[in-house]
mmCIF file of C-alpha atoms and ligand atoms in Angstrom:
data_model
loop_
_atom_site.group_PDB
_atom_site.id
_atom_site.type_symbol
_atom_site.label_atom_id
_atom_site.label_comp_id
_atom_site.label_asym_id
_atom_site.label_seq_id
_atom_site.Cartn_x
_atom_site.Cartn_y
_atom_site.Cartn_z
ATOM 1 C CA TYR F 1 12.008 3.370 -2.384
ATOM 2 C CA GLY F 2 8.340 4.094 -1.767
ATOM 3 C CA THR F 3 7.805 6.692 -4.480
ATOM 4 C CA PRO F 4 8.934 7.047 -8.130
ATOM 5 C CA ALA F 5 12.362 8.481 -9.015
ATOM 6 C CA ARG F 6 12.693 12.104 -10.189
ATOM 7 C CA THR F 7 15.276 13.707 -12.457
ATOM 8 C CA GLY F 8 15.762 17.309 -11.228
ATOM 9 C CA ALA F 9 18.982 19.073 -10.168
ATOM 10 C CA PRO F 10 20.593 17.699 -6.973
ATOM 11 C CA VAL F 11 19.201 18.897 -3.628
ATOM 12 C CA THR F 12 20.979 18.149 -0.360
ATOM 13 C CA VAL F 13 18.933 17.379 2.748
ATOM 14 C CA GLU F 14 19.661 15.894 6.159
ATOM 15 C CA ILE F 15 17.677 12.900 7.326
ATOM 16 C CA ASP F 16 18.207 11.623 10.870
ATOM 17 C CA GLY F 17 21.599 13.370 10.784
ATOM 18 C CA THR F 18 22.646 11.824 7.469
ATOM 19 C CA ALA F 19 23.248 14.180 4.527
ATOM 20 C CA ILE F 20 21.992 12.962 1.171
ATOM 21 C CA SER F 21 21.733 14.557 -2.276
ATOM 22 C CA VAL F 22 18.776 13.597 -4.432
ATOM 23 C CA PRO F 23 17.155 15.084 -7.556
ATOM 24 C CA ALA F 24 14.751 17.985 -6.941
ATOM 25 C CA GLY F 25 11.186 16.750 -6.686
ATOM 26 C CA THR F 26 12.229 13.555 -4.902
ATOM 27 C CA SER F 27 9.990 12.744 -1.942
ATOM 28 C CA VAL F 28 11.357 12.852 1.589
ATOM 29 C CA MET F 29 10.433 9.154 1.802
ATOM 30 C CA ARG F 30 12.558 8.237 -1.191
ATOM 31 C CA ALA F 31 15.461 10.397 0.017
ATOM 32 C CA ALA F 32 15.315 8.588 3.366
ATOM 33 C CA GLN F 33 15.315 5.209 1.651
ATOM 34 C CA GLU F 34 18.297 6.255 -0.462
ATOM 35 C CA ALA F 35 20.072 7.193 2.773
ATOM 36 C CA GLY F 36 19.353 3.686 4.084
ATOM 37 C CA ILE F 37 16.553 4.844 6.387
ATOM 38 C CA SER F 38 13.283 2.996 6.128
ATOM 39 C CA VAL F 39 10.002 4.857 6.719
ATOM 40 C CA PRO F 40 6.786 2.878 7.440
ATOM 41 C CA LYS F 41 4.286 3.068 4.586
ATOM 42 C CA LEU F 42 1.139 1.469 3.232
ATOM 43 C CA CYS F 43 -0.260 3.585 0.407
ATOM 44 C CA ALA F 44 3.057 4.455 -1.270
ATOM 45 C CA SER F 45 4.685 2.405 -3.992
ATOM 46 C CA ASP F 46 7.708 2.760 -6.289
ATOM 47 C CA SER F 47 5.563 2.619 -9.386
ATOM 48 C CA LEU F 48 2.668 4.897 -8.398
ATOM 49 C CA GLU F 49 2.421 8.617 -7.827
ATOM 50 C CA PRO F 50 2.201 9.313 -4.060
ATOM 51 C CA PHE F 51 -1.261 9.717 -2.631
ATOM 52 C CA GLY F 52 -0.728 10.442 1.074
ATOM 53 C CA SER F 53 -3.733 8.591 2.442
ATOM 54 C CA CYS F 54 -2.460 6.118 5.035
ATOM 55 C CA ARG F 55 -0.549 8.647 7.212
ATOM 56 C CA LEU F 56 1.887 5.984 8.362
ATOM 57 C CA CYS F 57 4.892 7.729 6.830
ATOM 58 C CA THR F 58 4.632 10.939 8.830
ATOM 59 C CA VAL F 59 7.908 12.645 9.752
ATOM 60 C CA GLU F 60 9.075 15.747 11.571
ATOM 61 C CA ILE F 61 10.678 18.567 9.569
ATOM 62 C CA GLU F 62 12.671 21.251 11.370
ATOM 63 C CA GLY F 63 10.881 24.605 11.236
ATOM 64 C CA ARG F 64 7.543 23.129 10.142
ATOM 65 C CA ARG F 65 4.473 22.485 12.228
ATOM 66 C CA GLY F 66 2.658 19.192 12.217
ATOM 67 C CA PHE F 67 3.682 15.829 10.881
ATOM 68 C CA PRO F 68 3.734 15.817 7.070
ATOM 69 C CA ALA F 69 3.514 12.629 5.044
ATOM 70 C CA SER F 70 7.012 11.902 3.752
ATOM 71 C CA CYS F 71 5.682 10.317 0.556
ATOM 72 C CA THR F 72 3.957 13.492 -0.647
ATOM 73 C CA THR F 73 6.500 16.011 0.675
ATOM 74 C CA PRO F 74 9.255 16.890 -1.827
ATOM 75 C CA VAL F 75 12.761 17.621 -0.550
ATOM 76 C CA GLU F 76 13.911 21.235 -0.231
ATOM 77 C CA PRO F 77 17.507 22.462 0.037
ATOM 78 C CA GLY F 78 18.798 22.325 3.632
ATOM 79 C CA MET F 79 15.717 20.477 4.896
ATOM 80 C CA LYS F 80 16.286 18.624 8.185
ATOM 81 C CA VAL F 81 14.048 15.612 8.704
ATOM 82 C CA ARG F 82 13.488 13.248 11.617
ATOM 83 C CA THR F 83 11.919 9.919 10.808
ATOM 84 C CA GLN F 84 11.979 8.530 14.349
ATOM 85 C CA SER F 85 10.805 10.096 17.610
ATOM 86 C CA PRO F 86 8.539 9.052 20.485
ATOM 87 C CA LYS F 87 5.730 11.220 19.052
ATOM 88 C CA LEU F 88 6.045 9.696 15.567
ATOM 89 C CA ALA F 89 6.040 6.207 17.066
ATOM 90 C CA GLU F 90 2.859 7.028 19.003
ATOM 91 C CA LEU F 91 1.145 8.472 15.918
ATOM 92 C CA ARG F 92 2.053 5.490 13.741
ATOM 93 C CA ARG F 93 0.876 2.968 16.334
ATOM 94 C CA GLY F 94 -2.373 4.899 16.741
ATOM 95 C CA THR F 95 -2.954 4.900 12.982
ATOM 96 C CA MET F 96 -2.226 1.192 12.761
ATOM 97 C CA GLU F 97 -4.621 0.500 15.634
ATOM 98 C CA LEU F 98 -7.416 2.100 13.629
ATOM 99 C CA TYR F 99 -6.592 0.008 10.576
ATOM 100 C CA ILE F 100 -6.559 -3.220 12.569
ATOM 101 C CA SER F 101 -9.819 -2.363 14.354
ATOM 102 C CA ASP F 102 -11.531 -2.553 10.944
ATOM 103 C CA HIS F 103 -9.715 -5.640 9.684
ATOM 104 C CA PRO F 104 -10.346 -9.374 10.172
ATOM 105 C CA LEU F 105 -7.911 -10.996 12.606
ATOM 106 C CA ASP F 106 -7.458 -14.176 10.608
ATOM 107 C CA CYS F 107 -3.805 -13.749 9.646
ATOM 108 C CA LEU F 108 -2.871 -17.382 10.277
ATOM 109 C CA THR F 109 -5.425 -18.651 7.785
ATOM 110 C CA CYS F 110 -5.272 -15.696 5.381
ATOM 111 C CA SER F 111 -3.929 -16.309 1.858
ATOM 112 C CA ALA F 112 -1.584 -13.336 2.259
ATOM 113 C CA ASN F 113 -0.074 -14.507 5.566
ATOM 114 C CA GLY F 114 3.632 -13.734 5.402
ATOM 115 C CA ASN F 115 3.176 -11.612 2.290
ATOM 116 C CA CYS F 116 0.982 -8.819 3.661
ATOM 117 C CA GLU F 117 2.186 -5.245 4.054
ATOM 118 C CA LEU F 118 -0.429 -4.506 6.726
ATOM 119 C CA GLN F 119 0.870 -7.411 8.786
ATOM 120 C CA ASP F 120 4.482 -6.273 8.204
ATOM 121 C CA MET F 121 3.761 -2.668 9.152
ATOM 122 C CA ALA F 122 1.896 -3.672 12.332
ATOM 123 C CA GLY F 123 5.161 -5.300 13.383
ATOM 124 C CA VAL F 124 7.329 -2.405 12.183
ATOM 125 C CA VAL F 125 5.410 0.192 14.232
ATOM 126 C CA GLY F 126 5.398 -2.106 17.282
ATOM 127 C CA LEU F 127 1.621 -2.613 17.547
ATOM 128 C CA ARG F 128 0.960 -5.042 20.385
ATOM 129 C CA GLU F 129 -2.669 -4.375 21.284
ATOM 130 C CA VAL F 130 -5.771 -2.716 19.868
ATOM 131 C CA ARG F 131 -7.797 -0.698 22.358
ATOM 132 C CA TYR F 132 -10.874 -0.305 20.173
ATOM 133 C CA ASP F 133 -13.761 -2.680 19.714
ATOM 134 C CA PRO F 134 -13.640 -4.265 16.262
ATOM 135 C CA VAL F 135 -15.676 -2.360 13.690
ATOM 136 C CA GLN F 136 -15.177 -4.538 10.599
ATOM 137 C CA THR F 137 -17.988 -2.971 8.651
ATOM 138 C CA HIS F 138 -17.196 -4.871 5.448
ATOM 139 C CA LEU F 139 -17.398 -8.371 6.910
ATOM 140 C CA ALA F 140 -21.035 -8.746 5.927
ATOM 141 C CA GLU F 141 -20.355 -7.764 2.322
ATOM 142 C CA ALA F 142 -19.995 -10.550 -0.183
ATOM 143 C CA LYS F 143 -16.686 -11.174 -1.903
ATOM 144 C CA ASP F 144 -16.632 -10.494 -5.623
ATOM 145 C CA GLU F 145 -15.524 -13.741 -7.240
ATOM 146 C CA SER F 146 -16.797 -12.844 -10.708
ATOM 147 C CA ASN F 147 -13.386 -12.378 -12.343
ATOM 148 C CA PRO F 148 -11.860 -15.727 -13.377
ATOM 149 C CA TYR F 149 -8.349 -14.727 -12.269
ATOM 150 C CA PHE F 150 -8.700 -12.847 -9.004
ATOM 151 C CA SER F 151 -11.130 -12.239 -6.171
ATOM 152 C CA TYR F 152 -12.029 -9.088 -4.258
ATOM 153 C CA ASP F 153 -12.630 -9.302 -0.505
ATOM 154 C CA PRO F 154 -13.900 -5.967 0.855
ATOM 155 C CA ALA F 155 -13.333 -7.100 4.449
ATOM 156 C CA LYS F 156 -9.564 -6.899 3.938
ATOM 157 C CA CYS F 157 -9.480 -3.563 2.128
ATOM 158 C CA ILE F 158 -7.673 -0.674 3.829
ATOM 159 C CA VAL F 159 -8.710 1.766 1.057
ATOM 160 C CA CYS F 160 -5.130 2.761 0.305
ATOM 161 C CA ASN F 161 -6.170 3.485 -3.288
ATOM 162 C CA ARG F 162 -3.189 1.611 -4.736
ATOM 163 C CA CYS F 163 -5.410 -0.590 -6.925
ATOM 164 C CA VAL F 164 -7.323 2.402 -8.266
ATOM 165 C CA ARG F 165 -4.086 4.243 -9.054
ATOM 166 C CA ALA F 166 -2.513 1.138 -10.632
ATOM 167 C CA CYS F 167 -5.549 0.733 -12.876
ATOM 168 C CA GLU F 168 -5.216 4.364 -13.972
ATOM 169 C CA GLU F 169 -1.454 4.923 -14.003
ATOM 170 C CA VAL F 170 -0.139 1.495 -15.018
ATOM 171 C CA GLN F 171 -2.939 0.207 -17.218
ATOM 172 C CA GLY F 172 -4.754 3.420 -18.178
ATOM 173 C CA THR F 173 -8.099 1.666 -17.835
ATOM 174 C CA PHE F 174 -9.905 3.666 -15.119
ATOM 175 C CA ALA F 175 -12.037 0.632 -14.222
ATOM 176 C CA LEU F 176 -11.912 1.131 -10.441
ATOM 177 C CA THR F 177 -13.208 3.842 -8.151
ATOM 178 C CA ILE F 178 -13.738 4.355 -4.427
ATOM 179 C CA ASP F 179 -17.345 4.576 -3.294
ATOM 180 C CA GLY F 180 -18.539 5.973 0.031
ATOM 181 C CA ARG F 181 -16.697 7.679 2.884
ATOM 182 C CA GLY F 182 -15.118 6.660 6.168
ATOM 183 C CA PHE F 183 -15.967 3.136 7.297
ATOM 184 C CA ASP F 184 -18.354 2.818 4.341
ATOM 185 C CA SER F 185 -15.699 3.466 1.719
ATOM 186 C CA ARG F 186 -14.979 0.564 -0.593
ATOM 187 C CA ILE F 187 -13.448 -0.237 -3.952
ATOM 188 C CA ALA F 188 -16.015 -0.389 -6.731
ATOM 189 C CA ALA F 189 -15.720 -1.614 -10.297
ATOM 190 C CA GLY F 190 -16.965 1.688 -11.687
ATOM 191 C CA GLN F 191 -20.711 1.649 -12.257
ATOM 192 C CA ALA F 192 -20.719 -2.106 -12.934
ATOM 193 C CA GLU F 193 -22.307 -4.723 -10.686
ATOM 194 C CA ASP F 194 -19.072 -6.672 -10.386
ATOM 195 C CA PHE F 195 -15.538 -6.920 -11.783
ATOM 196 C CA LEU F 196 -16.568 -9.191 -14.634
ATOM 197 C CA ASP F 197 -19.090 -6.690 -15.968
ATOM 198 C CA SER F 198 -16.757 -3.733 -15.507
ATOM 199 C CA GLU F 199 -14.154 -2.108 -17.772
ATOM 200 C CA CYS F 200 -11.509 -4.326 -16.087
ATOM 201 C CA VAL F 201 -9.224 -6.035 -18.630
ATOM 202 C CA SER F 202 -7.799 -8.508 -16.075
ATOM 203 C CA CYS F 203 -4.262 -7.127 -16.471
ATOM 204 C CA GLY F 204 -3.497 -7.845 -12.807
ATOM 205 C CA ALA F 205 -2.017 -4.404 -12.051
ATOM 206 C CA CYS F 206 -4.490 -3.906 -9.194
ATOM 207 C CA VAL F 207 -3.733 -7.325 -7.723
ATOM 208 C CA GLN F 208 -0.013 -6.597 -7.913
ATOM 209 C CA ALA F 209 -0.508 -3.250 -6.176
ATOM 210 C CA CYS F 210 -2.722 -4.499 -3.333
ATOM 211 C CA PRO F 211 -0.828 -4.560 -0.003
ATOM 212 C CA THR F 212 -3.264 -6.985 1.676
ATOM 213 C CA ALA F 213 -5.377 -9.982 0.620
ATOM 214 C CA THR F 214 -8.156 -7.780 -0.728
ATOM 215 C CA LEU F 215 -7.363 -8.405 -4.385
ATOM 216 C CA MET F 216 -5.865 -11.845 -4.649
ATOM 217 C CA GLU F 217 -4.987 -14.207 -7.477
ATOM 218 C CA LYS F 218 -7.263 -17.226 -7.311
ATOM 219 C CA THR F 219 -4.313 -19.551 -7.848
ATOM 220 C CA VAL F 220 -2.682 -18.142 -4.691
ATOM 221 C CA ILE F 221 -5.901 -18.587 -2.715
ATOM 222 C CA GLU F 222 -6.204 -22.177 -3.904
ATOM 223 C CA MET F 223 -2.556 -23.246 -3.887
ATOM 224 C CA GLY F 224 -0.824 -20.849 -1.478
ATOM 225 C CA GLN F 225 2.052 -18.411 -1.999
ATOM 226 C CA ALA F 226 4.808 -19.282 -4.429
ATOM 227 C CA GLU F 227 7.946 -20.286 -2.532
ATOM 228 C CA ARG F 228 10.304 -19.212 -5.285
ATOM 229 C CA SER F 229 10.042 -17.554 -8.666
ATOM 230 C CA VAL F 230 11.672 -18.512 -11.926
ATOM 231 C CA THR F 231 12.020 -16.150 -14.855
ATOM 232 C CA THR F 232 12.204 -17.686 -18.265
ATOM 233 C CA THR F 233 12.265 -16.377 -21.804
ATOM 234 C CA CYS F 234 10.462 -18.416 -24.391
ATOM 235 C CA ALA F 235 12.598 -19.252 -27.378
ATOM 236 C CA TYR F 236 9.659 -18.761 -29.711
ATOM 237 C CA CYS F 237 8.484 -15.183 -29.231
ATOM 238 C CA GLY F 238 11.046 -13.022 -27.419
ATOM 239 C CA VAL F 239 8.393 -11.116 -25.433
ATOM 240 C CA GLY F 240 10.176 -12.229 -22.281
ATOM 241 C CA CYS F 241 7.130 -13.328 -20.351
ATOM 242 C CA SER F 242 7.777 -14.900 -16.962
ATOM 243 C CA PHE F 243 6.036 -17.375 -14.723
ATOM 244 C CA LYS F 244 6.169 -18.252 -11.066
ATOM 245 C CA ALA F 245 6.944 -21.802 -10.087
ATOM 246 C CA GLU F 246 5.702 -23.147 -6.765
HETATM 247 FE FE1 LIG A 301 2.739 8.170 2.902
HETATM 248 FE FE2 LIG A 301 0.758 6.438 3.028
HETATM 249 S S1 LIG A 301 2.834 6.050 2.651
HETATM 250 S S2 LIG A 301 0.711 8.557 3.488
#
């Protein structure tokens, strides 16, 4: 649904002509999803509080100026929302062009090929060409391979902040931060030199939250994506842990 569920009193809104009632406090994005209408997104996630950084989920709201992010805009009674229009399509393609101009074009050999939200969204918004010269400021930076379970590749980071929020909101560890601004912004392991020396407890919440191949399990890099998953409960402990088979 893109953003977490809320529990307020019902509010009725109209999205692309479809009326839907959702709890007060629900985001426009989630209301749209509940109405069966998908809104492009990169920085939003069901399990994290909305952040509004990628600007891919912009919509039009009757009576309001501009193009608000649907993930950070709560529904209001009688609100009329458009999720599709020529202007929105142009804005989303333009945003995606900027992302791709600062991203390696190695999808076919990337560990996340076929399981990458950036790749998916480029298709969803209909991006067919990038007019800008590649910037790719992070290509020269070394990957951080210090953690035994996952690697960090700054070249593939879109600075959506999902890993930082997952570390804070899911794990409560606060091991990650964002350093720098603009093209120089990057994920940092706090004040530490690398992930291994940081406060990171290797819980994997950041890897799970990453929409690209920036934070990647080393087993996936070495062995490829799992083709199917199997959930099993061990008869000996009852914790209900699960594993992924190939
Ligand atoms: Fe709404 Fe990124 S998904 S701004």
